[in-house]
Amino acid sequence: MTNNMDRPFIRRTKQLALLFACLVSLAISVPAQSLGSMDKLSIDELKQLSEQGDTTAQRLLADRYDRGQGVPADSVEAAKWLRKAADKGDPAAQYVLGTFYDEGRGVQRDMVEAAAWYRKAADQGVLLAQFNLGDCYSRGEGV
């Protein structure tokens, strides 16, 4: 039997294993030339595309802000761009926005909001969102 102090470690280990499985699946199913073509764009180019409503650019811009890659790290700005993409139905943005609410990164921690975004992404087949939504149910948080 595990104690409560082991739960975050076990949860993170399960997430990493599931992420690995997803990445292997993605690598098999997505042509190489479609991976990362937008990742080479400058911050200014990403901002321009993001402001025009391109959800992939919005997600990449959010990631750059979150990691501080080419811009000062700013999780609030990252959450803003994720929200724009998530509101347009981008499943990856919905999942990541759920993690922001789950962790209180760039937004006030809100498990109800996290579970809602996980559900939207899970309904579109995002495995990690399905896992995290199940975890919300198992903990009785946000559902």
CSV table of N, CA, C and O in Angstrom, one decimal, residues 24-73:
chain,number,residue,atom,x,y,z
A,24,VAL,N,5.5,7.7,-29.1
A,24,VAL,CA,5.8,6.6,-30.1
A,24,VAL,C,4.7,6.5,-31.1
A,24,VAL,O,5.0,6.3,-32.3
A,25,SER,N,3.5,6.5,-30.6
A,25,SER,CA,2.3,6.4,-31.5
A,25,SER,C,2.3,7.6,-32.5
A,25,SER,O,2.1,7.4,-33.7
A,26,LEU,N,2.6,8.8,-32.1
A,26,LEU,CA,2.7,10.0,-32.9
A,26,LEU,C,3.8,9.8,-33.9
A,26,LEU,O,3.6,10.1,-35.1
A,27,ALA,N,4.9,9.4,-33.5
A,27,ALA,CA,6.1,9.3,-34.4
A,27,ALA,C,5.8,8.3,-35.5
A,27,ALA,O,6.2,8.5,-36.7
A,28,ILE,N,5.0,7.3,-35.3
A,28,ILE,CA,4.6,6.3,-36.3
A,28,ILE,C,3.6,6.8,-37.2
A,28,ILE,O,3.6,6.6,-38.4
A,29,SER,N,2.6,7.7,-36.7
A,29,SER,CA,1.5,8.1,-37.5
A,29,SER,C,1.6,9.4,-38.2
A,29,SER,O,0.8,9.7,-39.1
A,30,VAL,N,2.6,10.3,-37.9
A,30,VAL,CA,2.7,11.6,-38.5
A,30,VAL,C,3.9,11.7,-39.4
A,30,VAL,O,5.0,11.3,-38.9
A,31,PRO,N,3.7,12.1,-40.6
A,31,PRO,CA,4.9,12.3,-41.5
A,31,PRO,C,5.9,13.2,-40.9
A,31,PRO,O,5.6,14.3,-40.4
A,32,ALA,N,7.2,12.9,-41.1
A,32,ALA,CA,8.2,13.7,-40.5
A,32,ALA,C,8.2,15.2,-41.0
A,32,ALA,O,8.5,16.1,-40.2
A,33,GLN,N,7.9,15.4,-42.2
A,33,GLN,CA,7.9,16.8,-42.7
A,33,GLN,C,6.9,17.7,-42.1
A,33,GLN,O,7.0,18.9,-42.0
A,34,SER,N,5.8,17.1,-41.5
A,34,SER,CA,4.8,17.9,-40.8
A,34,SER,C,5.1,18.3,-39.4
A,34,SER,O,4.5,19.1,-38.8
A,35,LEU,N,6.1,17.6,-38.8
A,35,LEU,CA,6.5,17.8,-37.4
A,35,LEU,C,7.5,19.0,-37.4
A,35,LEU,O,8.5,19.0,-38.0
A,36,GLY,N,7.1,20.0,-36.6
A,36,GLY,CA,8.1,21.1,-36.4
A,36,GLY,C,8.3,22.1,-37.4
A,36,GLY,O,9.2,23.0,-37.3
A,37,SER,N,7.5,22.1,-38.5
A,37,SER,CA,7.7,23.1,-39.6
A,37,SER,C,7.5,24.5,-39.1
A,37,SER,O,8.2,25.4,-39.5
A,38,MET,N,6.5,24.7,-38.2
A,38,MET,CA,6.2,26.0,-37.6
A,38,MET,C,7.2,26.3,-36.4
A,38,MET,O,7.3,27.4,-36.1
A,39,ASP,N,7.8,25.3,-35.9
A,39,ASP,CA,8.7,25.4,-34.8
A,39,ASP,C,9.9,26.3,-35.1
A,39,ASP,O,10.6,26.8,-34.2
A,40,LYS,N,10.2,26.4,-36.4
A,40,LYS,CA,11.4,27.2,-36.8
A,40,LYS,C,11.1,28.7,-37.0
A,40,LYS,O,11.9,29.5,-37.3
A,41,LEU,N,9.8,29.1,-36.8
A,41,LEU,CA,9.4,30.5,-37.0
A,41,LEU,C,9.9,31.3,-35.9
A,41,LEU,O,10.0,30.9,-34.7
A,42,SER,N,10.1,32.6,-36.2
A,42,SER,CA,10.6,33.5,-35.1
A,42,SER,C,9.4,33.9,-34.3
A,42,SER,O,8.2,33.6,-34.6
A,43,ILE,N,9.7,34.5,-33.1
A,43,ILE,CA,8.6,34.9,-32.2
A,43,ILE,C,7.7,35.9,-32.9
A,43,ILE,O,6.5,35.8,-32.8
A,44,ASP,N,8.2,36.8,-33.7
A,44,ASP,CA,7.4,37.8,-34.4
A,44,ASP,C,6.5,37.1,-35.4
A,44,ASP,O,5.3,37.5,-35.5
A,45,GLU,N,7.0,36.1,-36.1
A,45,GLU,CA,6.2,35.4,-37.1
A,45,GLU,C,5.1,34.6,-36.3
A,45,GLU,O,3.9,34.6,-36.8
A,46,LEU,N,5.4,34.0,-35.2
A,46,LEU,CA,4.4,33.2,-34.4
A,46,LEU,C,3.4,34.2,-33.9
A,46,LEU,O,2.2,33.8,-33.9
A,47,LYS,N,3.8,35.4,-33.4
A,47,LYS,CA,2.8,36.3,-32.9
A,47,LYS,C,1.8,36.8,-34.0
A,47,LYS,O,0.6,36.9,-33.8
A,48,GLN,N,2.4,37.0,-35.2
A,48,GLN,CA,1.5,37.5,-36.3
A,48,GLN,C,0.5,36.4,-36.7
A,48,GLN,O,-0.7,36.7,-36.8
A,49,LEU,N,1.0,35.1,-36.8
A,49,LEU,CA,0.1,34.0,-37.1
A,49,LEU,C,-0.9,33.8,-36.0
A,49,LEU,O,-2.1,33.5,-36.2
A,50,SER,N,-0.5,33.9,-34.7
A,50,SER,CA,-1.4,33.8,-33.6
A,50,SER,C,-2.5,34.8,-33.6
A,50,SER,O,-3.6,34.5,-33.3
A,51,GLU,N,-2.1,36.0,-33.8
A,51,GLU,CA,-3.1,37.1,-33.9
A,51,GLU,C,-4.1,37.0,-35.0
A,51,GLU,O,-5.2,37.5,-34.9
A,52,GLN,N,-3.7,36.2,-36.0
A,52,GLN,CA,-4.6,35.9,-37.1
A,52,GLN,C,-5.5,34.7,-36.8
A,52,GLN,O,-6.3,34.3,-37.6
A,53,GLY,N,-5.3,34.1,-35.7
A,53,GLY,CA,-6.1,33.0,-35.2
A,53,GLY,C,-5.6,31.6,-35.5
A,53,GLY,O,-6.4,30.6,-35.3
A,54,ASP,N,-4.4,31.4,-35.9
A,54,ASP,CA,-3.8,30.1,-36.2
A,54,ASP,C,-3.6,29.4,-34.8
A,54,ASP,O,-2.7,29.8,-34.1
A,55,THR,N,-4.3,28.3,-34.6
A,55,THR,CA,-4.2,27.7,-33.3
A,55,THR,C,-2.9,27.0,-33.1
A,55,THR,O,-2.4,26.9,-31.9
A,56,THR,N,-2.3,26.4,-34.1
A,56,THR,CA,-1.0,25.8,-34.0
A,56,THR,C,0.0,26.9,-33.5
A,56,THR,O,0.8,26.6,-32.6
A,57,ALA,N,0.0,28.0,-34.2
A,57,ALA,CA,0.9,29.1,-33.8
A,57,ALA,C,0.6,29.6,-32.4
A,57,ALA,O,1.6,29.8,-31.6
A,58,GLN,N,-0.6,29.6,-32.0
A,58,GLN,CA,-1.0,30.1,-30.6
A,58,GLN,C,-0.4,29.1,-29.6
A,58,GLN,O,0.1,29.5,-28.6
A,59,ARG,N,-0.5,27.8,-29.9
A,59,ARG,CA,0.0,26.8,-29.0
A,59,ARG,C,1.5,26.8,-28.9
A,59,ARG,O,2.1,26.8,-27.8
A,60,LEU,N,2.2,27.0,-30.1
A,60,LEU,CA,3.7,27.1,-30.1
A,60,LEU,C,4.1,28.4,-29.3
A,60,LEU,O,5.1,28.4,-28.6
A,61,LEU,N,3.4,29.5,-29.6
A,61,LEU,CA,3.7,30.7,-28.9
A,61,LEU,C,3.6,30.6,-27.4
A,61,LEU,O,4.4,31.0,-26.6
A,62,ALA,N,2.5,29.9,-27.0
A,62,ALA,CA,2.3,29.6,-25.5
A,62,ALA,C,3.5,28.8,-25.0
A,62,ALA,O,4.0,29.1,-23.9
A,63,ASP,N,3.9,27.8,-25.7
A,63,ASP,CA,5.0,27.0,-25.3
A,63,ASP,C,6.3,27.8,-25.1
A,63,ASP,O,7.0,27.7,-24.2
A,64,ARG,N,6.5,28.7,-26.1
A,64,ARG,CA,7.7,29.6,-26.0
A,64,ARG,C,7.7,30.5,-24.8
A,64,ARG,O,8.7,30.6,-24.1
A,65,TYR,N,6.5,31.0,-24.5
A,65,TYR,CA,6.4,31.9,-23.3
A,65,TYR,C,6.5,31.0,-22.0
A,65,TYR,O,7.2,31.5,-21.1
A,66,ASP,N,6.0,29.8,-22.0
A,66,ASP,CA,6.0,29.0,-20.8
A,66,ASP,C,7.5,28.6,-20.5
A,66,ASP,O,7.9,28.6,-19.4
A,67,ARG,N,8.3,28.3,-21.6
A,67,ARG,CA,9.7,27.9,-21.4
A,67,ARG,C,10.7,29.0,-21.4
A,67,ARG,O,11.8,28.8,-21.2
A,68,GLY,N,10.2,30.2,-21.8
A,68,GLY,CA,11.1,31.4,-21.9
A,68,GLY,C,12.1,31.2,-23.1
A,68,GLY,O,13.2,31.6,-23.0
A,69,GLN,N,11.6,30.7,-24.2
A,69,GLN,CA,12.4,30.4,-25.3
A,69,GLN,C,12.2,31.6,-26.3
A,69,GLN,O,11.2,31.6,-27.0
A,70,GLY,N,13.2,32.5,-26.4
A,70,GLY,CA,13.1,33.6,-27.3
A,70,GLY,C,12.4,34.8,-26.7
A,70,GLY,O,12.3,35.9,-27.3
A,71,VAL,N,11.8,34.6,-25.6
A,71,VAL,CA,11.0,35.6,-24.9
A,71,VAL,C,11.2,35.4,-23.4
A,71,VAL,O,11.5,34.3,-23.0
A,72,PRO,N,11.0,36.4,-22.6
A,72,PRO,CA,11.1,36.2,-21.1
A,72,PRO,C,10.0,35.2,-20.7
A,72,PRO,O,8.9,35.3,-21.3
A,73,ALA,N,10.3,34.3,-19.9
A,73,ALA,CA,9.3,33.3,-19.4
A,73,ALA,C,8.1,34.0,-18.7
A,73,ALA,O,8.3,34.9,-17.9
